[in-house]
Coordinates of C-alpha atoms and ligand atoms in Angstrom, one line a residue:
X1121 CA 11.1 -16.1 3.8
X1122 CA 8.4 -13.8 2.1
X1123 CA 9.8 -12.5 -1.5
X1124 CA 11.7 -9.3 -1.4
X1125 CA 11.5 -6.6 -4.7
X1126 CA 12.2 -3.0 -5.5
X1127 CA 9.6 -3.2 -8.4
X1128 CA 6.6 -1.2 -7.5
X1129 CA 4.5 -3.3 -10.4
X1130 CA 5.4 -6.6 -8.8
X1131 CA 3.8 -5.1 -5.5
X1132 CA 0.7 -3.6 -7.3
X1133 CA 0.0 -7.3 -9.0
X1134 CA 0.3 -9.1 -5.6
X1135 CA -2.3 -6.7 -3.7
X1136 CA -4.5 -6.9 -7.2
X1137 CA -4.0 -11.0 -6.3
X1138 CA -5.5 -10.2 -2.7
X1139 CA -1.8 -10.7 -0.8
X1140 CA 0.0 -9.1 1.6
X1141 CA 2.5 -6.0 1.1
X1142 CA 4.6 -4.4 3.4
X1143 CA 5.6 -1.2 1.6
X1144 CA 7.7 1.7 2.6
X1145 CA 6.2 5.3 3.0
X1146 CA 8.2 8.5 4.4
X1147 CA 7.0 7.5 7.9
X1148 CA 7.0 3.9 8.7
X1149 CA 6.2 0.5 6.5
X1150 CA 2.6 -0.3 6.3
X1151 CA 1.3 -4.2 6.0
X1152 CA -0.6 -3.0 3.0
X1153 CA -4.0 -4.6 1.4
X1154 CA -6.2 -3.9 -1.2
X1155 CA -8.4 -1.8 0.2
X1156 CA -11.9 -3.2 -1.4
X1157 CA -11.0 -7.0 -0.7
X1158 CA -12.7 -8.0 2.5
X1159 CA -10.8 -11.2 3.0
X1160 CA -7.2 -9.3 2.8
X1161 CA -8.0 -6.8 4.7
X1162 CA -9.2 -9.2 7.4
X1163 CA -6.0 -11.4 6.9
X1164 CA -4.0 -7.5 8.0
X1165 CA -5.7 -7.3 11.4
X1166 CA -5.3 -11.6 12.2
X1167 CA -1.1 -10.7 11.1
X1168 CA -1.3 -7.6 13.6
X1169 CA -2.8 -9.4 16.1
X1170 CA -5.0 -5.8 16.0
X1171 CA -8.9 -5.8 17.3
X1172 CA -11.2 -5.2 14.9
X1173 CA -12.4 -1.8 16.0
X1174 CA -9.2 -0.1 15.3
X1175 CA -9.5 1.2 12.0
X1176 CA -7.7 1.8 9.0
X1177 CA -5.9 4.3 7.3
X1178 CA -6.6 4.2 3.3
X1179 CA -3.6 5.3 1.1
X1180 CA -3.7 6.8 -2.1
X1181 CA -1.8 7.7 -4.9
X1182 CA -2.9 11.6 -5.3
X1183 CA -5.3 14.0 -3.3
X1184 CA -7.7 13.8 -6.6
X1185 CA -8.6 10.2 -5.9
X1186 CA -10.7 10.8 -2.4
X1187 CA -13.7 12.4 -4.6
X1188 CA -13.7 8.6 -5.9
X1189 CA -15.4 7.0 -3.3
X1190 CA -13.2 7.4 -0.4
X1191 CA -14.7 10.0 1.4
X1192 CA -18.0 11.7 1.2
X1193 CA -18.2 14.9 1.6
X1194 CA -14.1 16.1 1.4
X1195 CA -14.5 19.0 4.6
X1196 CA -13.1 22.5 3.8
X1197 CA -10.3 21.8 6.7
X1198 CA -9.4 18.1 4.7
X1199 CA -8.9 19.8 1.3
X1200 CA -6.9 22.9 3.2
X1201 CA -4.8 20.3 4.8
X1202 CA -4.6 18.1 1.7
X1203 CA -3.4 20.9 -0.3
X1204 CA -0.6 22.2 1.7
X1205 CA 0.5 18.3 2.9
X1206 CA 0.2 16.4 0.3
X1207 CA 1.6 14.4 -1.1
X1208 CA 3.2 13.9 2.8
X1209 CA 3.5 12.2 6.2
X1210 CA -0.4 13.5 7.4
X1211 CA -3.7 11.1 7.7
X1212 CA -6.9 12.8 7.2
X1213 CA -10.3 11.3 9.4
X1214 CA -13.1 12.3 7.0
X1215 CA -17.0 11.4 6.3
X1216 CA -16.0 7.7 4.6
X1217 CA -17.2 7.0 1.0
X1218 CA -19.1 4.6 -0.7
X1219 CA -16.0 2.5 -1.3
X1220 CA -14.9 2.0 2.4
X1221 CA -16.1 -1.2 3.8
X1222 CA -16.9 -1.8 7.3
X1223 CA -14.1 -3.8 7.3
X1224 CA -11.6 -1.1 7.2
X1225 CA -13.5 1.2 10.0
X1226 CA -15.0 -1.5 11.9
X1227 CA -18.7 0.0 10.9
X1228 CA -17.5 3.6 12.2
X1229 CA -18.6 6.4 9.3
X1230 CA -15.7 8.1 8.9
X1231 CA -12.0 6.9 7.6
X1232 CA -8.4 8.2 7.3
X1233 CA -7.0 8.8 4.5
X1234 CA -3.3 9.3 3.2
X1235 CA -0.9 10.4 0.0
X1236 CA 1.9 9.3 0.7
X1237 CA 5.4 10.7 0.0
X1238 CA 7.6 8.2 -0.8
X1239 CA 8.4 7.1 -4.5
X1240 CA 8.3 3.6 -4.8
X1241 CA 4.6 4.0 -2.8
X1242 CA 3.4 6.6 -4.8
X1243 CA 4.2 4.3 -8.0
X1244 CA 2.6 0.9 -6.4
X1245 CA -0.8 2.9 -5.7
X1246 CA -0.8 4.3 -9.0
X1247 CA 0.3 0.8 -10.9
X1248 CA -3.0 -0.7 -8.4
X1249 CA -5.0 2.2 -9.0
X1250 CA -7.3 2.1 -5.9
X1251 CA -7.2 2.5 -2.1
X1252 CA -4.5 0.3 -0.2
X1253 CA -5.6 -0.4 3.6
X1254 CA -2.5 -0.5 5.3
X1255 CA -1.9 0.1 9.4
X1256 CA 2.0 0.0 10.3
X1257 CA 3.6 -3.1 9.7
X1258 CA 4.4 -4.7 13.4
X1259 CA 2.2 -6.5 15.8
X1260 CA 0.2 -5.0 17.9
X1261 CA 1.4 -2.6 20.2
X1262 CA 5.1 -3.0 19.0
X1263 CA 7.2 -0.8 17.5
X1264 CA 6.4 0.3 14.1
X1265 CA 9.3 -0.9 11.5
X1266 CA 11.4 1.9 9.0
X1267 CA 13.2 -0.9 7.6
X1268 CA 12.6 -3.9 5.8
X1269 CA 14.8 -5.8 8.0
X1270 CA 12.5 -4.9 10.6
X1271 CA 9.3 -5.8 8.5
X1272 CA 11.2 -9.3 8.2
X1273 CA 12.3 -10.2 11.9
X1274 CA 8.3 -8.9 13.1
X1275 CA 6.2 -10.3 10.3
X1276 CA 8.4 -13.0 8.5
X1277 CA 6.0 -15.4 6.3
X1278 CA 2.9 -13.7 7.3
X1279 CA 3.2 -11.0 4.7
X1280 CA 3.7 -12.3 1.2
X1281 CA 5.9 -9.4 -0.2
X1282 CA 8.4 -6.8 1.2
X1283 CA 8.6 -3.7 -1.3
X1284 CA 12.2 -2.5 0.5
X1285 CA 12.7 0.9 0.0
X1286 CA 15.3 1.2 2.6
X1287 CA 15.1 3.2 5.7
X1288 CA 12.4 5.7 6.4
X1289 CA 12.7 9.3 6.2
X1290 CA 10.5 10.0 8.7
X1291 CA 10.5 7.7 11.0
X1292 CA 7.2 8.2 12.9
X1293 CA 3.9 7.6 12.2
X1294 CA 2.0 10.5 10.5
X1295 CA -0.1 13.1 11.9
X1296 CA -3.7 12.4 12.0
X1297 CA -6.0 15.0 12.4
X1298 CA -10.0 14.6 13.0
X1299 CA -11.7 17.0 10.2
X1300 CA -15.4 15.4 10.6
X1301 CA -15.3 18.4 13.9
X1302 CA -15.4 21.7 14.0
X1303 CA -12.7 22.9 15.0
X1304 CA -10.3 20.0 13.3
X1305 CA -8.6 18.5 16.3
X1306 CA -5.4 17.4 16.2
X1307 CA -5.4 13.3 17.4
X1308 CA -1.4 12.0 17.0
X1309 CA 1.7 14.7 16.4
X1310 CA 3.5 13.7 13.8
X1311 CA 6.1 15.0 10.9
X1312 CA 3.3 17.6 10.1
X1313 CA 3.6 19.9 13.0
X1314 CA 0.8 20.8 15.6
X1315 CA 2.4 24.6 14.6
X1316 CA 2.0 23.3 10.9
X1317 CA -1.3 22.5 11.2
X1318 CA -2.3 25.9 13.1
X1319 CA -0.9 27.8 10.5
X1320 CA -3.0 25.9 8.1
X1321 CA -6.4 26.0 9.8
X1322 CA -6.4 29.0 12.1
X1323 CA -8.2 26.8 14.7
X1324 CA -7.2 23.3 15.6
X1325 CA -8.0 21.8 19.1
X1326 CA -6.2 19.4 21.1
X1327 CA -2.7 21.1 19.2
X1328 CA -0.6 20.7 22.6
X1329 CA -2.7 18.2 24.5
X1330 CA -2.9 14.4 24.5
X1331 CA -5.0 13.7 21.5
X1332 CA -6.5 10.1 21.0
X1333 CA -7.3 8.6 18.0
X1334 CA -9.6 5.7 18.1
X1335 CA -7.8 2.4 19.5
X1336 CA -5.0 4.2 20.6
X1337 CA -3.8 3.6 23.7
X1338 CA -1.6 4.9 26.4
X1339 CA 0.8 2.1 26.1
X1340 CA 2.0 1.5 22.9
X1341 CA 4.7 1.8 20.6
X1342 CA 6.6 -0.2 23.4
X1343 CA 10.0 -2.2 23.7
X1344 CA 10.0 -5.0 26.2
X1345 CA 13.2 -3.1 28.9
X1346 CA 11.8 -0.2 31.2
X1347 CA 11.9 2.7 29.4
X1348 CA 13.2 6.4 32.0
X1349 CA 12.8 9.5 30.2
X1350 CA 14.1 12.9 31.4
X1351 CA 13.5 16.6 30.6
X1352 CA 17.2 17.2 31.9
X1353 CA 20.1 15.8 30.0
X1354 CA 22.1 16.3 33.5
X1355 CA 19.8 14.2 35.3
X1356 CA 19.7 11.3 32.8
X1357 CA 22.9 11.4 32.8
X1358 CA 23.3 11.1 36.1
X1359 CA 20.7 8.2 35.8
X1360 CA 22.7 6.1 33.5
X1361 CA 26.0 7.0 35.5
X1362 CA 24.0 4.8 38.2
X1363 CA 22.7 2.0 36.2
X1364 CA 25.8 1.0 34.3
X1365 CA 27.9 1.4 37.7
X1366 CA 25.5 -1.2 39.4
X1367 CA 26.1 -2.9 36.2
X1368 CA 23.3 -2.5 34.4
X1369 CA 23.3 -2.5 30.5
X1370 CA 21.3 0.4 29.2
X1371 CA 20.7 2.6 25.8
X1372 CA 21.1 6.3 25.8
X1373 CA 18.7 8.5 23.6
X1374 CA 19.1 12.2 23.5
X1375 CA 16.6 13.4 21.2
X1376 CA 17.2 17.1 22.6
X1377 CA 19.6 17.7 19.3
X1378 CA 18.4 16.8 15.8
X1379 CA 15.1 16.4 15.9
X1380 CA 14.4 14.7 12.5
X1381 CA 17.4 12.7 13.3
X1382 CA 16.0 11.8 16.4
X1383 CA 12.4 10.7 15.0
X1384 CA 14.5 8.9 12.1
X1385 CA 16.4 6.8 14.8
X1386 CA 13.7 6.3 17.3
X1387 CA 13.0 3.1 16.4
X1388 CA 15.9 1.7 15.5
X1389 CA 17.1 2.9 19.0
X1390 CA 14.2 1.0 20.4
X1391 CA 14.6 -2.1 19.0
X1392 CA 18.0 -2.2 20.0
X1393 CA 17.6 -2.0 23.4
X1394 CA 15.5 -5.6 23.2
X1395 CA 18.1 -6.9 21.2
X1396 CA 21.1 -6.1 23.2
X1397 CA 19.2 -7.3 26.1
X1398 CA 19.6 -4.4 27.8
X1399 CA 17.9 -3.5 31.1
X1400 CA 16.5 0.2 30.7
X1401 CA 16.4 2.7 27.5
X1402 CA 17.4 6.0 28.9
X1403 CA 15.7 8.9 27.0
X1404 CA 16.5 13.2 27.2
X1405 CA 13.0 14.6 26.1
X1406 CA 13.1 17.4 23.4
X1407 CA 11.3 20.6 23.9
X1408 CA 7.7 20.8 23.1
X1409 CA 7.7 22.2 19.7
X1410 CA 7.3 21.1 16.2
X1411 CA 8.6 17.4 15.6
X1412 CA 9.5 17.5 19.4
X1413 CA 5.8 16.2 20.4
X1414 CA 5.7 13.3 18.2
X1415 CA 8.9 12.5 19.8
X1416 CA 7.7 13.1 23.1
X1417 CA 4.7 11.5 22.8
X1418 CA 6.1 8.3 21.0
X1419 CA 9.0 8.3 24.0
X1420 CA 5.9 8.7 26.7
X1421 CA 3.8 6.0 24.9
X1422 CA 6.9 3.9 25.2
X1423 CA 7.5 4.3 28.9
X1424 CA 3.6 4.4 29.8
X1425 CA 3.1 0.4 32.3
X1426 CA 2.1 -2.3 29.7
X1427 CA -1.7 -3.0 30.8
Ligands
LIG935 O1 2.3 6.9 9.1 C1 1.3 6.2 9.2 O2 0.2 6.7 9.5 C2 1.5 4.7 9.0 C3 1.8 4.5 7.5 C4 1.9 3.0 7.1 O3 0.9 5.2 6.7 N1 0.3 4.0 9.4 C5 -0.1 3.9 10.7 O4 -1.3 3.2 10.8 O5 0.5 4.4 11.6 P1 -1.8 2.6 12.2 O6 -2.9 1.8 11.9 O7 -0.6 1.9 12.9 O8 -2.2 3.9 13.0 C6 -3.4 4.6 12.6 C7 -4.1 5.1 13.8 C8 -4.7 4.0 14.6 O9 -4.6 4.3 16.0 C9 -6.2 3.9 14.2 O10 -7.0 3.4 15.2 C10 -6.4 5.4 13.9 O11 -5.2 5.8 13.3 N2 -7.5 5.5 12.9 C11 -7.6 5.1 11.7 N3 -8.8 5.4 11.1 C12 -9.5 6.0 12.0 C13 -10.9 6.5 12.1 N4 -11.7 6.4 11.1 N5 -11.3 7.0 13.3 C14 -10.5 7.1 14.3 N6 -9.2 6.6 14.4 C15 -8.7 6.1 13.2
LIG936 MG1 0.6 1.3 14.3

């Protein structure tokens, strides 16, 4: 069993020391690294199981620290976005610094970058002081955790502390959006809303359409039972009517209600399904608007055929 704490020093000293940290952040837990140490950061992608061409997002303590280093130049539509979202649950791709190894990009020239908003995260990256690398905490192509619990039964020994900060606000990963083009495009929906993020910029492409950052794939985000979603609460009702009278075991998910309540049980929800066995997690779609598409598109990612 990997150490457990609450003490946001204790975290900082054991990524200073080159381990492993999963640490909690308003969206999801991240398997977080010290950022400049090549060898940890390797050890992240060998835990996830992730290729080395998916890249990293950097966090940071405050919006001040990317003139550090971490990105070189800041674009006008980063510090726009930076200013209105952060600290918060948005991921910023940007010209990379001098301080960003190919190790955390896999030799791309640009890198995301983060402030997050949660308080025992904010206080481990100011006790460490630099940039944490830190992707979610699962294995690849899993569901991301937003407990520790979660960190535990995915990761168990291979991380070497679990900062538990209890459930995640959010619940889904952040927003990322691209600001090395022109206009910013909009790559993964998240807590920060394609309206949000219209407001902000004026122009943002790919606001309503299916945005890909790099290494993301169709299927992902993904529970081992068949996953049906439905625009009409009627129908799926109707769907699970069928199932569970053929005597099928089945989860129901109606994220048409409470939309932060939705993306903060999501994954929860998921998991369950696997560990009740059941046969087929039933889902109501929400509309397409503000946190709706990162629901949708983390419900559509989950149902997309494994390849
Ligand atoms: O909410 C979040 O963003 C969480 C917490 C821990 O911060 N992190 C997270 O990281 O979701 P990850 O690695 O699971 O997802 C980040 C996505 C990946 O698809 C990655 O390939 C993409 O962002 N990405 C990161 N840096 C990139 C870059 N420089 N260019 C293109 N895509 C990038
Ligand atoms: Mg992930």
């Amino acid at each position: 069993m990997p150490e457990t704490t609450t003490d946001p020093q204790r975290a900082a000293a054991v990524l200073a020391a080159g381990g492993l940290v999963a640490m909690p952040t308003e969206t999801v837990y991240g398997l977080a690294a010290a950022a400049e140490n090549e060898q940890a950061v390797r050890r992240v992608f060998a835990v996830k199981g992730r290729p080395a061409d998916h890249p990293l997002i950097v966090h940071l303590a405050a919006a001040e620290q990317v003139l550090d280093g971490w990105a070189e130049p800041f674009p006008t539509s980063a510090a726009a976005l930076a200013t209105s979202c952060w600290p918060g649950p948005i991921t910023l791709l940007v010209p990379a610094g001098p301080r960003v190894g190919p190790w955390i990009t896999g030799g791309r020239t640009t890198v995301g970058l983060r402030v997050p908003a949660h308080p025992l995260a904010t206080r481990m990256l100011e006790a460490f002081g630099g940039g944490v690398a830190a992707p979610s905490a699962n294995r690849f192509g899993r569901v991301s955790p937003t407990t520790a619990a979660h960190v535990l039964a995915d990761l168990g020994d291979d991380v070497d502390l679990i900062l538990d900060g209890g459930e995640c606000p959010v619940g889904v990963e952040s927003t990322i959006v691209d600001c090395t083009v022109e206009p910013a495009q909009l790559l993964r929906p998240g807590a920060i809303t394609p309206e949000q993020v219209k407001a902000i910029l004026g122009d943002v492409a790919g606001a309503s359409g299916p945005g890909r950052a790099a290494g993301m794939l169709a299927s992902h985000y993904a529970p081992r039972c068949t996953v049906t979603l439905f625009e009409s609460r009627q129908e799926a009702h109707s769907h699970l009517e069928r199932l569970r009278s053929a005597g099928g075991r089945a989860v129901w998910f109606d994220a048409t209600g409470d939309l932060a309540g939705a993306a903060r049980t999501l994954y929860t929800a998921l998991r369950k399904a696997d560990l009740d066995g059941a046969l087929e997690f039933v889902a109501v779609l929400p509309p397409p608007e503000g946190l709706g598409y990162a629901i949708r598109d983390r419900l559509t990612k989950a149902a997309a055929p494994r390849p």
